[in-house]
Amino acid sequence: MKIGIDKIGFSTSQYVLNMNDLAIARGADPEKYSQGLMLDALSITPITEDIITLGASAANQIITDEDRQKIDLIIFATESSIDQSKAASIYIHRLLNIQPFARSIEMKEACYSATAALDYANLHIGAHPESRVLVIASDIAKYGIHSAGESTQGSGAIAFILKKDPRILTFNNDNLAQTRDIMDFWRPNYSTTPFVNGIYSTKQYLDSLKTTWKEFQNRQGKSITDFDAFCFHIPFPKLALKGLKKVLPKDLDTEHSKKLNEHFQASIAYSRQVGNIYSGSLYLGLLSLLENSNHLKAGDTIALFSYGSGAVSEIFSMTLVEGYQNQLQLNRLDKLNNRQSISVKEYEELFYEEACLDEEGNANFNAYKTGEFALEQIKEHQRIYVNTNEIKN
Ligand code: HMG
């Protein structure tokens, strides 16, 4: 039975910070960001847009009434959780009106967890072939004003519907994971921003890639020539480019090397404009590749490298299905260009606003631009979400 990704949705914030403006404000050379990190802009969320609203908007783009009836598992992958107890997917279940007899859970392991979620979806559909699974990867990457990671922030969500006989990509069931206990990036419960050992984290990313890729090739009896594209977790595109260089052998023939380099450029088009979206970053790269490559075709196989600090990494591959192009959106860069540009001062206020709760646990917010869903208020410590289209109607 073929199992895989049937549809992909993506949402991000309505506000954008230009990297040139950030560079000038921080006294950095703009080329450090545009060439050194290969970033042009960062998606900035206001307080009324969080992992739930981003995730619901991404899923709402792709869900149909038939999906609402058939989805029996919702997995929400995030490291920007809004609750220590209740799973984010329960909010999604209600906001998207999914049939009641579904399992809703949240998964965490830094930027890696969506990869485990996809594998769980694969196993679930293998056991229950009529099931559909909704996987959401949604995060807000926030490091702090003037912090070392400030230039690699971002926000966004990817949503997948998985089923048998999918219309975009099928799993090849060749996953290989690696775990190593390291402190490269972590966020204790008492901190709203992570602690990061920046350079060390980039070294761990690249070493995890090198060692997992070597073992993957040994176990699968495959090499780079078996793959038509390679997608990487993209904390910032320059690191993913270093990743690509690690997996390209020096004696690779120029045609294949050219193809992988072209596909790599297509895979970073969205991240350049959005920044790091943690759990969804690898999959934003995959979506960007599918929607911006002129040369991919059905039957092509794509290798994926997932990395979550702490750290867990994984390599696996998927193969493109005949007609996959019909499931894509080709105007996504135009949509990104429609975000409202904000100044550095506005970004500092908007991105770092905290809810001011009264004694009963109530808070109201200014009206900000969001996608199709918004956090309207906090009432007695409960987050109240609304569908903004329903309010307008
Ligand atoms: P930094 O101090 O901003 O930058 O730190 P830098 O000094 O390392 O320079 C960056 C690049 O710009 C370098 O390129 C410079 O040479 C170049 P490289 O040598 O590495 O190729 N550069 C210039 N280029 C052109 N013109 C110039 C110029 N000046 C310098 N004038 C750092 C960068 C990544 C450390 C920082 O942004 C950071 O700490 N970010 C957060 C951590 C991070 O993203 N780590 C990535 C690996 S860990 C991971 O992927 C997991 C993660 O997603 C979280 C999770 O799993 O949950 C982060």
mmCIF file of C-alpha atoms in Angstrom, residues 98-99 116 129 282 343:
data_model
loop_
_atom_site.group_PDB
_atom_site.id
_atom_site.type_symbol
_atom_site.label_atom_id
_atom_site.label_comp_id
_atom_site.label_asym_id
_atom_site.label_seq_id
_atom_site.Cartn_x
_atom_site.Cartn_y
_atom_site.Cartn_z
ATOM 1 C CA ILE A 98 -13.344 17.444 12.728
ATOM 2 C CA GLN A 99 -15.529 14.409 13.573
ATOM 3 C CA ALA A 116 8.248 11.720 14.131
ATOM 4 C CA PRO A 129 -5.980 2.074 5.615
ATOM 5 C CA LEU A 282 12.309 21.383 6.795
ATOM 6 C CA SER A 343 9.928 49.017 11.283
#
